[in-house]
Structures are given as structure tokens and as C-alpha cells.
PDB file of C-alpha atoms and ligand atoms in Angstrom:
ATOM      1  CA  UNK A   1      10.394   1.656  32.475  1.00  0.00           C
ATOM      2  CA  UNK A   2       6.915   1.094  31.123  1.00  0.00           C
ATOM      3  CA  UNK A   3       5.040   4.359  31.170  1.00  0.00           C
ATOM      4  CA  UNK A   4       2.640   5.022  28.306  1.00  0.00           C
ATOM      5  CA  UNK A   5       3.841   7.982  26.254  1.00  0.00           C
ATOM      6  CA  UNK A   6       1.338  10.724  25.449  1.00  0.00           C
ATOM      7  CA  UNK A   7       2.002  10.277  21.750  1.00  0.00           C
ATOM      8  CA  UNK A   8       1.178   7.221  19.718  1.00  0.00           C
ATOM      9  CA  UNK A   9       3.546   8.079  16.868  1.00  0.00           C
ATOM     10  CA  UNK A  10       6.353  10.632  16.775  1.00  0.00           C
ATOM     11  CA  UNK A  11       8.566  11.666  13.920  1.00  0.00           C
ATOM     12  CA  UNK A  12      11.673  13.661  14.656  1.00  0.00           C
ATOM     13  CA  UNK A  13      13.564  15.261  11.798  1.00  0.00           C
ATOM     14  CA  UNK A  14      12.716  12.344   9.510  1.00  0.00           C
ATOM     15  CA  UNK A  15      14.427  12.329   6.134  1.00  0.00           C
ATOM     16  CA  UNK A  16      13.864   9.795   3.411  1.00  0.00           C
ATOM     17  CA  UNK A  17      15.518   9.587   0.031  1.00  0.00           C
ATOM     18  CA  UNK A  18      15.083   7.146  -2.818  1.00  0.00           C
ATOM     19  CA  UNK A  19      18.492   7.251  -4.446  1.00  0.00           C
ATOM     20  CA  UNK A  20      19.367  10.881  -5.078  1.00  0.00           C
ATOM     21  CA  UNK A  21      15.827  12.067  -4.641  1.00  0.00           C
ATOM     22  CA  UNK A  22      14.859  13.270  -1.176  1.00  0.00           C
ATOM     23  CA  UNK A  23      11.108  12.774  -0.658  1.00  0.00           C
ATOM     24  CA  UNK A  24      10.902  13.714   3.003  1.00  0.00           C
ATOM     25  CA  UNK A  25      13.308  16.321   4.305  1.00  0.00           C
ATOM     26  CA  UNK A  26      12.871  16.814   8.022  1.00  0.00           C
ATOM     27  CA  UNK A  27       9.402  15.673   9.136  1.00  0.00           C
ATOM     28  CA  UNK A  28       8.426  16.577  12.685  1.00  0.00           C
ATOM     29  CA  UNK A  29       5.103  15.195  13.775  1.00  0.00           C
ATOM     30  CA  UNK A  30       3.503  14.092  16.979  1.00  0.00           C
ATOM     31  CA  UNK A  31       0.278  12.090  16.962  1.00  0.00           C
ATOM     32  CA  UNK A  32      -1.547  12.134  20.306  1.00  0.00           C
ATOM     33  CA  UNK A  33      -3.173   8.918  21.531  1.00  0.00           C
ATOM     34  CA  UNK A  34      -6.733   8.532  20.216  1.00  0.00           C
ATOM     35  CA  UNK A  35      -6.407  11.432  17.794  1.00  0.00           C
ATOM     36  CA  UNK A  36      -7.653  11.246  14.229  1.00  0.00           C
ATOM     37  CA  UNK A  37      -4.861  13.013  12.433  1.00  0.00           C
ATOM     38  CA  UNK A  38      -5.463  13.847   8.793  1.00  0.00           C
ATOM     39  CA  UNK A  39      -2.311  14.428   6.784  1.00  0.00           C
ATOM     40  CA  UNK A  40      -2.983  16.474   3.684  1.00  0.00           C
ATOM     41  CA  UNK A  41      -0.601  16.604   0.811  1.00  0.00           C
ATOM     42  CA  UNK A  42      -0.223  16.614  -2.920  1.00  0.00           C
ATOM     43  CA  UNK A  43      -0.137  13.537  -5.053  1.00  0.00           C
ATOM     44  CA  UNK A  44       3.394  12.191  -5.078  1.00  0.00           C
ATOM     45  CA  UNK A  45       4.271  14.266  -2.019  1.00  0.00           C
ATOM     46  CA  UNK A  46       5.223  11.296   0.132  1.00  0.00           C
ATOM     47  CA  UNK A  47       2.057  10.475   2.097  1.00  0.00           C
ATOM     48  CA  UNK A  48       2.119   6.725   1.489  1.00  0.00           C
ATOM     49  CA  UNK A  49       5.859   6.786   2.132  1.00  0.00           C
ATOM     50  CA  UNK A  50       5.185   8.338   5.522  1.00  0.00           C
ATOM     51  CA  UNK A  51       2.835   5.480   6.422  1.00  0.00           C
ATOM     52  CA  UNK A  52       5.452   2.930   5.328  1.00  0.00           C
ATOM     53  CA  UNK A  53       7.956   4.559   7.662  1.00  0.00           C
ATOM     54  CA  UNK A  54       5.567   4.116  10.591  1.00  0.00           C
ATOM     55  CA  UNK A  55       5.127   0.426   9.751  1.00  0.00           C
ATOM     56  CA  UNK A  56       8.897   0.012   9.518  1.00  0.00           C
ATOM     57  CA  UNK A  57       8.676  -1.133   5.887  1.00  0.00           C
ATOM     58  CA  UNK A  58      10.992   1.780   5.051  1.00  0.00           C
ATOM     59  CA  UNK A  59      13.726   3.174   7.254  1.00  0.00           C
ATOM     60  CA  UNK A  60      14.455   6.885   7.486  1.00  0.00           C
ATOM     61  CA  UNK A  61      17.755   7.958   5.979  1.00  0.00           C
ATOM     62  CA  UNK A  62      18.014  10.318   8.951  1.00  0.00           C
ATOM     63  CA  UNK A  63      15.900  11.037  12.006  1.00  0.00           C
ATOM     64  CA  UNK A  64      13.652   8.884  14.119  1.00  0.00           C
ATOM     65  CA  UNK A  65      10.166   7.384  14.034  1.00  0.00           C
ATOM     66  CA  UNK A  66       8.763   6.104  17.313  1.00  0.00           C
ATOM     67  CA  UNK A  67       5.649   4.113  18.109  1.00  0.00           C
ATOM     68  CA  UNK A  68       4.597   4.257  21.762  1.00  0.00           C
ATOM     69  CA  UNK A  69       8.012   5.597  22.661  1.00  0.00           C
ATOM     70  CA  UNK A  70      10.021   2.876  20.890  1.00  0.00           C
ATOM     71  CA  UNK A  71      12.189   3.613  17.861  1.00  0.00           C
ATOM     72  CA  UNK A  72      10.817   1.666  14.907  1.00  0.00           C
ATOM     73  CA  UNK A  73      14.125   1.426  13.013  1.00  0.00           C
ATOM     74  CA  UNK A  74      15.895  -0.039  16.048  1.00  0.00           C
ATOM     75  CA  UNK A  75      13.386  -2.808  16.631  1.00  0.00           C
ATOM     76  CA  UNK A  76      14.382  -6.433  16.187  1.00  0.00           C
ATOM     77  CA  UNK A  77      12.400  -8.437  13.640  1.00  0.00           C
ATOM     78  CA  UNK A  78      10.400 -10.002  16.472  1.00  0.00           C
ATOM     79  CA  UNK A  79       9.544  -6.661  18.040  1.00  0.00           C
ATOM     80  CA  UNK A  80       8.679  -5.184  14.664  1.00  0.00           C
ATOM     81  CA  UNK A  81       6.255  -8.033  13.997  1.00  0.00           C
ATOM     82  CA  UNK A  82       4.696  -7.534  17.409  1.00  0.00           C
ATOM     83  CA  UNK A  83       4.360  -3.826  16.746  1.00  0.00           C
ATOM     84  CA  UNK A  84       2.701  -4.483  13.385  1.00  0.00           C
ATOM     85  CA  UNK A  85       0.069  -6.606  15.104  1.00  0.00           C
ATOM     86  CA  UNK A  86      -0.978  -3.452  16.940  1.00  0.00           C
ATOM     87  CA  UNK A  87      -1.259  -1.419  13.746  1.00  0.00           C
ATOM     88  CA  UNK A  88      -4.050  -1.817  11.221  1.00  0.00           C
ATOM     89  CA  UNK A  89      -3.398  -0.702   7.671  1.00  0.00           C
ATOM     90  CA  UNK A  90      -6.230   0.177   5.319  1.00  0.00           C
ATOM     91  CA  UNK A  91      -4.847   0.275   1.785  1.00  0.00           C
ATOM     92  CA  UNK A  92      -5.967   2.605  -0.946  1.00  0.00           C
ATOM     93  CA  UNK A  93      -7.001  -0.220  -3.267  1.00  0.00           C
ATOM     94  CA  UNK A  94      -8.219  -2.553  -0.521  1.00  0.00           C
ATOM     95  CA  UNK A  95      -5.494  -5.118  -1.347  1.00  0.00           C
ATOM     96  CA  UNK A  96      -7.731  -8.120  -0.745  1.00  0.00           C
ATOM     97  CA  UNK A  97      -6.458 -11.513  -1.835  1.00  0.00           C
ATOM     98  CA  UNK A  98      -8.589 -12.362  -4.868  1.00  0.00           C
ATOM     99  CA  UNK A  99      -8.440 -16.133  -4.426  1.00  0.00           C
ATOM    100  CA  UNK A 100      -9.805 -15.979  -0.873  1.00  0.00           C
ATOM    101  CA  UNK A 101     -13.371 -15.346   0.253  1.00  0.00           C
ATOM    102  CA  UNK A 102     -14.163 -12.299   2.340  1.00  0.00           C
ATOM    103  CA  UNK A 103     -14.225 -14.502   5.448  1.00  0.00           C
ATOM    104  CA  UNK A 104     -10.807 -15.973   4.656  1.00  0.00           C
ATOM    105  CA  UNK A 105      -9.296 -12.571   3.846  1.00  0.00           C
ATOM    106  CA  UNK A 106     -10.304 -11.340   7.280  1.00  0.00           C
ATOM    107  CA  UNK A 107      -9.366 -14.573   9.039  1.00  0.00           C
ATOM    108  CA  UNK A 108      -5.850 -14.719   7.586  1.00  0.00           C
ATOM    109  CA  UNK A 109      -4.045 -12.476  10.106  1.00  0.00           C
ATOM    110  CA  UNK A 110      -5.838 -14.206  12.978  1.00  0.00           C
ATOM    111  CA  UNK A 111      -4.852 -17.634  11.665  1.00  0.00           C
ATOM    112  CA  UNK A 112      -1.247 -16.639  11.084  1.00  0.00           C
ATOM    113  CA  UNK A 113      -0.606 -14.515  14.135  1.00  0.00           C
ATOM    114  CA  UNK A 114      -2.825 -15.853  16.918  1.00  0.00           C
ATOM    115  CA  UNK A 115      -3.735 -19.212  18.414  1.00  0.00           C
ATOM    116  CA  UNK A 116      -7.458 -18.609  18.275  1.00  0.00           C
ATOM    117  CA  UNK A 117      -9.772 -21.489  17.407  1.00  0.00           C
ATOM    118  CA  UNK A 118     -11.802 -21.566  14.210  1.00  0.00           C
ATOM    119  CA  UNK A 119     -14.943 -20.683  16.137  1.00  0.00           C
ATOM    120  CA  UNK A 120     -13.306 -17.712  17.831  1.00  0.00           C
ATOM    121  CA  UNK A 121     -11.979 -16.526  14.477  1.00  0.00           C
ATOM    122  CA  UNK A 122     -15.397 -16.855  12.848  1.00  0.00           C
ATOM    123  CA  UNK A 123     -16.909 -14.837  15.626  1.00  0.00           C
ATOM    124  CA  UNK A 124     -14.357 -12.043  15.259  1.00  0.00           C
ATOM    125  CA  UNK A 125     -14.797 -12.007  11.479  1.00  0.00           C
ATOM    126  CA  UNK A 126     -18.577 -11.705  11.857  1.00  0.00           C
ATOM    127  CA  UNK A 127     -18.183  -8.972  14.452  1.00  0.00           C
ATOM    128  CA  UNK A 128     -15.968  -6.856  12.199  1.00  0.00           C
ATOM    129  CA  UNK A 129     -18.151  -7.426   9.134  1.00  0.00           C
ATOM    130  CA  UNK A 130     -21.110  -6.289  11.209  1.00  0.00           C
ATOM    131  CA  UNK A 131     -19.249  -3.119  12.186  1.00  0.00           C
ATOM    132  CA  UNK A 132     -18.743  -2.128   8.564  1.00  0.00           C
ATOM    133  CA  UNK A 133     -22.245  -3.210   7.562  1.00  0.00           C
ATOM    134  CA  UNK A 134     -21.048  -6.059   5.360  1.00  0.00           C
ATOM    135  CA  UNK A 135     -22.230  -9.172   7.207  1.00  0.00           C
ATOM    136  CA  UNK A 136     -23.948 -10.460   4.059  1.00  0.00           C
ATOM    137  CA  UNK A 137     -20.696 -10.467   2.092  1.00  0.00           C
ATOM    138  CA  UNK A 138     -19.026 -13.057   4.333  1.00  0.00           C
ATOM    139  CA  UNK A 139     -18.920 -15.863   1.772  1.00  0.00           C
ATOM    140  CA  UNK A 140     -18.420 -13.725  -1.320  1.00  0.00           C
ATOM    141  CA  UNK A 141     -15.225 -13.504  -3.343  1.00  0.00           C
ATOM    142  CA  UNK A 142     -13.601 -10.052  -3.736  1.00  0.00           C
ATOM    143  CA  UNK A 143     -14.379 -10.015  -7.473  1.00  0.00           C
ATOM    144  CA  UNK A 144     -18.100 -10.181  -6.660  1.00  0.00           C
ATOM    145  CA  UNK A 145     -17.942  -6.914  -4.725  1.00  0.00           C
ATOM    146  CA  UNK A 146     -18.103  -3.305  -5.856  1.00  0.00           C
ATOM    147  CA  UNK A 147     -15.208  -0.932  -5.158  1.00  0.00           C
ATOM    148  CA  UNK A 148     -17.011   0.615  -2.198  1.00  0.00           C
ATOM    149  CA  UNK A 149     -17.800  -2.785  -0.726  1.00  0.00           C
ATOM    150  CA  UNK A 150     -14.196  -3.875  -1.128  1.00  0.00           C
ATOM    151  CA  UNK A 151     -13.112  -0.735   0.635  1.00  0.00           C
ATOM    152  CA  UNK A 152     -15.350  -1.564   3.577  1.00  0.00           C
ATOM    153  CA  UNK A 153     -13.990  -5.121   3.671  1.00  0.00           C
ATOM    154  CA  UNK A 154     -10.467  -3.673   3.577  1.00  0.00           C
ATOM    155  CA  UNK A 155     -11.435  -1.563   6.538  1.00  0.00           C
ATOM    156  CA  UNK A 156     -12.808  -4.570   8.426  1.00  0.00           C
ATOM    157  CA  UNK A 157      -9.568  -6.426   7.741  1.00  0.00           C
ATOM    158  CA  UNK A 158      -7.548  -3.446   8.946  1.00  0.00           C
ATOM    159  CA  UNK A 159      -9.202  -3.647  12.351  1.00  0.00           C
ATOM    160  CA  UNK A 160      -9.416  -7.430  12.685  1.00  0.00           C
ATOM    161  CA  UNK A 161      -6.612  -7.525  15.278  1.00  0.00           C
ATOM    162  CA  UNK A 162      -8.164  -4.675  17.323  1.00  0.00           C
ATOM    163  CA  UNK A 163      -5.282  -2.335  16.517  1.00  0.00           C
ATOM    164  CA  UNK A 164      -4.216   0.548  18.722  1.00  0.00           C
ATOM    165  CA  UNK A 165      -3.307   2.529  15.629  1.00  0.00           C
ATOM    166  CA  UNK A 166      -5.086   2.503  12.261  1.00  0.00           C
ATOM    167  CA  UNK A 167      -3.381   3.878   9.156  1.00  0.00           C
ATOM    168  CA  UNK A 168      -5.679   4.830   6.304  1.00  0.00           C
ATOM    169  CA  UNK A 169      -4.262   5.475   2.846  1.00  0.00           C
ATOM    170  CA  UNK A 170      -6.790   7.532   0.868  1.00  0.00           C
ATOM    171  CA  UNK A 171      -9.779   5.785   2.419  1.00  0.00           C
ATOM    172  CA  UNK A 172     -12.442   7.548   0.374  1.00  0.00           C
ATOM    173  CA  UNK A 173     -10.644   8.347  -2.868  1.00  0.00           C
ATOM    174  CA  UNK A 174     -12.568   7.353  -5.947  1.00  0.00           C
ATOM    175  CA  UNK A 175     -15.825   6.540  -4.146  1.00  0.00           C
ATOM    176  CA  UNK A 176     -19.227   8.076  -4.731  1.00  0.00           C
ATOM    177  CA  UNK A 177     -20.246  10.748  -2.201  1.00  0.00           C
ATOM    178  CA  UNK A 178     -22.611   8.466  -0.303  1.00  0.00           C
ATOM    179  CA  UNK A 179     -20.152   5.593   0.129  1.00  0.00           C
ATOM    180  CA  UNK A 180     -17.489   8.161   0.915  1.00  0.00           C
ATOM    181  CA  UNK A 181     -19.662   9.492   3.763  1.00  0.00           C
ATOM    182  CA  UNK A 182     -20.249   5.946   4.983  1.00  0.00           C
ATOM    183  CA  UNK A 183     -16.482   5.397   5.108  1.00  0.00           C
ATOM    184  CA  UNK A 184     -15.945   8.690   6.941  1.00  0.00           C
ATOM    185  CA  UNK A 185     -18.526   7.767   9.533  1.00  0.00           C
ATOM    186  CA  UNK A 186     -16.920   4.369   9.931  1.00  0.00           C
ATOM    187  CA  UNK A 187     -13.521   5.935  10.538  1.00  0.00           C
ATOM    188  CA  UNK A 188     -15.021   8.057  13.296  1.00  0.00           C
ATOM    189  CA  UNK A 189     -17.083   5.304  14.884  1.00  0.00           C
ATOM    190  CA  UNK A 190     -14.212   2.807  14.763  1.00  0.00           C
ATOM    191  CA  UNK A 191     -11.853   5.209  16.436  1.00  0.00           C
ATOM    192  CA  UNK A 192     -14.446   5.787  19.138  1.00  0.00           C
ATOM    193  CA  UNK A 193     -15.521   2.161  19.541  1.00  0.00           C
ATOM    194  CA  UNK A 194     -12.091   0.600  19.758  1.00  0.00           C
ATOM    195  CA  UNK A 195     -10.367   3.688  21.140  1.00  0.00           C
ATOM    196  CA  UNK A 196      -7.695   3.575  18.456  1.00  0.00           C
ATOM    197  CA  UNK A 197      -5.456   6.356  17.198  1.00  0.00           C
ATOM    198  CA  UNK A 198      -5.987   7.030  13.484  1.00  0.00           C
ATOM    199  CA  UNK A 199      -3.740   8.542  10.839  1.00  0.00           C
ATOM    200  CA  UNK A 200      -5.539   9.294   7.611  1.00  0.00           C
ATOM    201  CA  UNK A 201      -3.659  10.479   4.549  1.00  0.00           C
ATOM    202  CA  UNK A 202      -5.748  12.085   1.874  1.00  0.00           C
ATOM    203  CA  UNK A 203      -6.103  14.886  -0.595  1.00  0.00           C
ATOM    204  CA  UNK A 204      -9.883  14.942  -0.332  1.00  0.00           C
ATOM    205  CA  UNK A 205     -10.942  18.012   1.601  1.00  0.00           C
ATOM    206  CA  UNK A 206     -14.536  17.060   2.416  1.00  0.00           C
ATOM    207  CA  UNK A 207     -13.513  13.797   4.032  1.00  0.00           C
ATOM    208  CA  UNK A 208     -10.580  15.427   5.751  1.00  0.00           C
ATOM    209  CA  UNK A 209     -12.697  17.986   7.569  1.00  0.00           C
ATOM    210  CA  UNK A 210     -15.350  15.417   8.467  1.00  0.00           C
ATOM    211  CA  UNK A 211     -13.019  12.999  10.224  1.00  0.00           C
ATOM    212  CA  UNK A 212     -10.116  15.064  11.570  1.00  0.00           C
ATOM    213  CA  UNK A 213      -9.519  15.961  15.178  1.00  0.00           C
ATOM    214  CA  UNK A 214      -6.026  17.139  14.160  1.00  0.00           C
ATOM    215  CA  UNK A 215      -4.578  18.170  10.801  1.00  0.00           C
ATOM    216  CA  UNK A 216      -1.156  18.441   9.261  1.00  0.00           C
ATOM    217  CA  UNK A 217      -0.020  19.490   5.825  1.00  0.00           C
ATOM    218  CA  UNK A 218       2.878  17.844   4.043  1.00  0.00           C
ATOM    219  CA  UNK A 219       4.459  20.086   1.459  1.00  0.00           C
ATOM    220  CA  UNK A 220       7.810  19.795  -0.290  1.00  0.00           C
ATOM    221  CA  UNK A 221       9.052  17.207   2.155  1.00  0.00           C
ATOM    222  CA  UNK A 222       8.142  18.844   5.437  1.00  0.00           C
ATOM    223  CA  UNK A 223       5.110  19.396   7.637  1.00  0.00           C
ATOM    224  CA  UNK A 224       4.443  23.059   7.004  1.00  0.00           C
ATOM    225  CA  UNK A 225       1.411  23.318   9.299  1.00  0.00           C
ATOM    226  CA  UNK A 226      -0.101  21.225  12.092  1.00  0.00           C
ATOM    227  CA  UNK A 227      -3.178  22.502  13.847  1.00  0.00           C
ATOM    228  CA  UNK A 228      -6.863  21.984  14.631  1.00  0.00           C
ATOM    229  CA  UNK A 229      -9.243  21.590  11.667  1.00  0.00           C
ATOM    230  CA  UNK A 230     -10.879  24.933  12.573  1.00  0.00           C
ATOM    231  CA  UNK A 231      -7.601  26.802  12.443  1.00  0.00           C
ATOM    232  CA  UNK A 232      -6.669  24.994   9.233  1.00  0.00           C
ATOM    233  CA  UNK A 233      -9.858  26.192   7.608  1.00  0.00           C
ATOM    234  CA  UNK A 234      -8.948  29.784   8.393  1.00  0.00           C
ATOM    235  CA  UNK A 235      -5.230  29.407   7.805  1.00  0.00           C
ATOM    236  CA  UNK A 236      -3.379  32.384   6.407  1.00  0.00           C
ATOM    237  CA  UNK A 237      -0.570  30.122   5.245  1.00  0.00           C
ATOM    238  CA  UNK A 238      -0.889  30.567   1.459  1.00  0.00           C
ATOM    239  CA  UNK A 239      -0.030  26.930   0.692  1.00  0.00           C
ATOM    240  CA  UNK A 240      -2.596  25.567   3.151  1.00  0.00           C
ATOM    241  CA  UNK A 241      -5.222  28.052   1.975  1.00  0.00           C
ATOM    242  CA  UNK A 242      -4.638  27.198  -1.691  1.00  0.00           C
ATOM    243  CA  UNK A 243      -4.736  23.467  -1.051  1.00  0.00           C
ATOM    244  CA  UNK A 244      -7.936  23.622   0.977  1.00  0.00           C
ATOM    245  CA  UNK A 245      -9.679  25.826  -1.554  1.00  0.00           C
ATOM    246  CA  UNK A 246      -8.372  23.799  -4.499  1.00  0.00           C
ATOM    247  CA  UNK A 247      -7.300  26.972  -6.267  1.00  0.00           C
ATOM    248  CA  UNK A 248      -5.029  26.892  -9.277  1.00  0.00           C
ATOM    249  CA  UNK A 249      -3.552  30.281  -8.386  1.00  0.00           C
ATOM    250  CA  UNK A 250      -1.072  30.316  -5.521  1.00  0.00           C
ATOM    251  CA  UNK A 251       2.312  29.075  -4.346  1.00  0.00           C
ATOM    252  CA  UNK A 252       1.610  25.384  -5.081  1.00  0.00           C
ATOM    253  CA  UNK A 253       3.077  24.528  -8.441  1.00  0.00           C
ATOM    254  CA  UNK A 254       1.388  22.340 -11.014  1.00  0.00           C
ATOM    255  CA  UNK A 255       4.354  19.969 -10.906  1.00  0.00           C
ATOM    256  CA  UNK A 256       4.121  18.537  -7.384  1.00  0.00           C
ATOM    257  CA  UNK A 257       7.431  16.731  -7.120  1.00  0.00           C
ATOM    258  CA  UNK A 258      10.820  18.041  -6.219  1.00  0.00           C
ATOM    259  CA  UNK A 259      13.530  17.044  -8.619  1.00  0.00           C
TER     260      UNK A 259
HETATM  261  N1  ATP B 301      10.000   2.356  -3.518  1.00  0.00           N
HETATM  262  C1  ATP B 301      10.205   3.505  -4.153  1.00  0.00           C
HETATM  263  N2  ATP B 301      11.306   3.695  -4.894  1.00  0.00           N
HETATM  264  C2  ATP B 301      11.549   4.870  -5.524  1.00  0.00           C
HETATM  265  N3  ATP B 301      10.725   5.933  -5.464  1.00  0.00           N
HETATM  266  C3  ATP B 301       9.614   5.808  -4.745  1.00  0.00           C
HETATM  267  C4  ATP B 301       9.284   4.597  -4.051  1.00  0.00           C
HETATM  268  N4  ATP B 301       8.107   4.779  -3.396  1.00  0.00           N
HETATM  269  C5  ATP B 301       7.717   6.036  -3.683  1.00  0.00           C
HETATM  270  N5  ATP B 301       8.604   6.661  -4.471  1.00  0.00           N
HETATM  271  C6  ATP B 301       8.528   8.053  -4.936  1.00  0.00           C
HETATM  272  O1  ATP B 301       8.342   8.872  -3.794  1.00  0.00           O
HETATM  273  C7  ATP B 301       7.442   9.931  -4.074  1.00  0.00           C
HETATM  274  C8  ATP B 301       6.325   9.915  -3.060  1.00  0.00           C
HETATM  275  O2  ATP B 301       5.536   8.757  -3.244  1.00  0.00           O
HETATM  276  P1  ATP B 301       4.268   8.437  -2.353  1.00  0.00           P
HETATM  277  O3  ATP B 301       3.674   7.175  -2.886  1.00  0.00           O
HETATM  278  O4  ATP B 301       4.643   8.446  -0.927  1.00  0.00           O
HETATM  279  O5  ATP B 301       3.324   9.685  -2.666  1.00  0.00           O
HETATM  280  P2  ATP B 301       1.845   9.994  -2.191  1.00  0.00           P
HETATM  281  O6  ATP B 301       1.869  11.300  -1.498  1.00  0.00           O
HETATM  282  O7  ATP B 301       1.308   8.822  -1.452  1.00  0.00           O
HETATM  283  O8  ATP B 301       1.069  10.167  -3.572  1.00  0.00           O
HETATM  284  P3  ATP B 301      -0.454   9.808  -3.985  1.00  0.00           P
HETATM  285  O9  ATP B 301      -1.318  10.866  -3.376  1.00  0.00           O
HETATM  286  O10 ATP B 301      -0.441   9.904  -5.473  1.00  0.00           O
HETATM  287  O11 ATP B 301      -0.760   8.421  -3.470  1.00  0.00           O
HETATM  288  C9  ATP B 301       7.010   9.762  -5.519  1.00  0.00           C
HETATM  289  O12 ATP B 301       7.798  10.600  -6.291  1.00  0.00           O
HETATM  290  C10 ATP B 301       7.319   8.317  -5.819  1.00  0.00           C
HETATM  291  O13 ATP B 301       7.641   8.151  -7.161  1.00  0.00           O
HETATM  292 MG1   MG B 302      -0.193   7.427  -1.831  1.00  0.00          MG
END
């Protein structure tokens, strides 16, 4: 059977513990194809962990994560590698290899995972650099770039394989408002241009509302709300309302982690 499921990613009752400590305790989440789902949550709440579960880097202690209808934890190594070629990951701190030029950082996955010629690879690298407005940085080393530039290069690398799903870990955290807006616009235009599904984890409200077509809030190990951005904005759930407003008064405790 080879029908395309309506959801790109699904999580069903996903639990994850590190030792005694349960970080995720029953996540249910469905990410429609081509959606830009923003997952909001406190620092240390398990957002990056959630992305690692989708990539199959971590396995749930209970429950199931599926990508395009296939269970990630039941995939063979070969299938997992094939799946990962369809997923682009944009890391919080760009994670560029410092000893490689921008061109070589972007070319690496193409060289390792495809049989494309050097010319074809160069063309794809240039294309992606163009998309993020960084064509001039092609021959620079990561150390020569500012944080915002590195972030854009990280984004270009995340989409180098034309992924069906792009995972963004705090894409605009720590950037100035202008660069942050540039990144937000890129997230939107990339999802539209390559028709990819996007999952963006963040605790930055401005960015969240700019890019989201769907929103979910992770709190104390579960998804306590999943809705449209409009309904999120007017949510009467006290946790959601407090988080969005950034209030200190409310149900969210200062200490974010469960012990
Ligand atoms: N490999 C690991 N081993 C043990 N504990 C871990 C591991 N990875 C994460 N944790 C713990 O799991 C919790 C959630 O971490 P995670 O990185 O997913 O949070 P986060 O929501 O991404 O936070 P932030 O917004 O600060 O990036 C934290 O308490 C963290 O210490
Ligand atoms: Mg994180």
C-alpha cells in the first residue's frame, strides 16, 4: 500500500524519559502536510528532544512517532537514513563545520548521500545560497561570518537536499529584530517554494505568530493546546495566555522542569 497519509508527522502517546526523569509524558500531535507548525514551550521543556524523536536520534520509551505513515522507531538503519535525507534540520547554533568553507559545508550532504557531479553540486549550492541571500559568502569560512549570516547558511544547508520536512530549532533566537524578520520570511518563503512541511520550535512569540499556520503548546510533558494562531492569541487556557503574554503571574512556575 502506498497512499500518502494526510499527516507528515504524527506522535501518539509519546513518552520519553532520561533515566528516572520523564521529559515527555504522552505527546499527541499531528502535523498536516505543508503546515508550518510552531511548537511553543518553556526552556528545558523538551522541544529539542521532540525534534530528535522525529529524526529517530532518540526512541520513545512508549508510544509511536510516524513520518509519512511509517513508524520511525521500527525503521531499519537503511530506511532511517533514507528518511533523514527527506528531513532538513536547522540547528539552533547553525552547527557548521568550522574547517570547511560555506560551499563545502553545503556540499557535504550532497557529496556523501548522492551521486551528483561536482558541477551539479555547485549549482545546487549556489541556488540555495541565492535563496537565503548569501551568494557572496560562498567561499568564506564560518568564522568570517556573523551569527545571523551563519544562521542563514545553516538554513541553506538544511534545505540542500530539498527536504519534504524542515525542522527548525529556535531559528531566530538571539538575533537582532531585522535579521530575525529576515529568517521568518525565509521560513515562510521556503515552505512555499519547496512545498515542505515545517516544524518550528521556539519560545519567541513574535516569530511564532509571524510564521505559524498551526500552533501547539508543550507544557509539563504534554501538548496542552493545539490550534490556529488566531485562536491561540485569544486562548482562555491560563498557561497559553500567560506564555503568550510573557507574564510572571500565572500557573507557569519559575522553575520550568519537572523533577
Ligand atoms: N541526552 C540527554 N540526557 C539526559 N537529559 C537530557 C538529554 N537531552 C535533554 N535532556 C534533558 O531533557 C530536558 C529537555 O531538554 P530539551 O533540550 O529538549 O529542552 P528544550 O525545550 O529544547 O529547551 P531550550 O528551550 O532551552 O532549548 C532538559 O531537562 C534536559 O536537561
Ligand atoms: Mg532546545
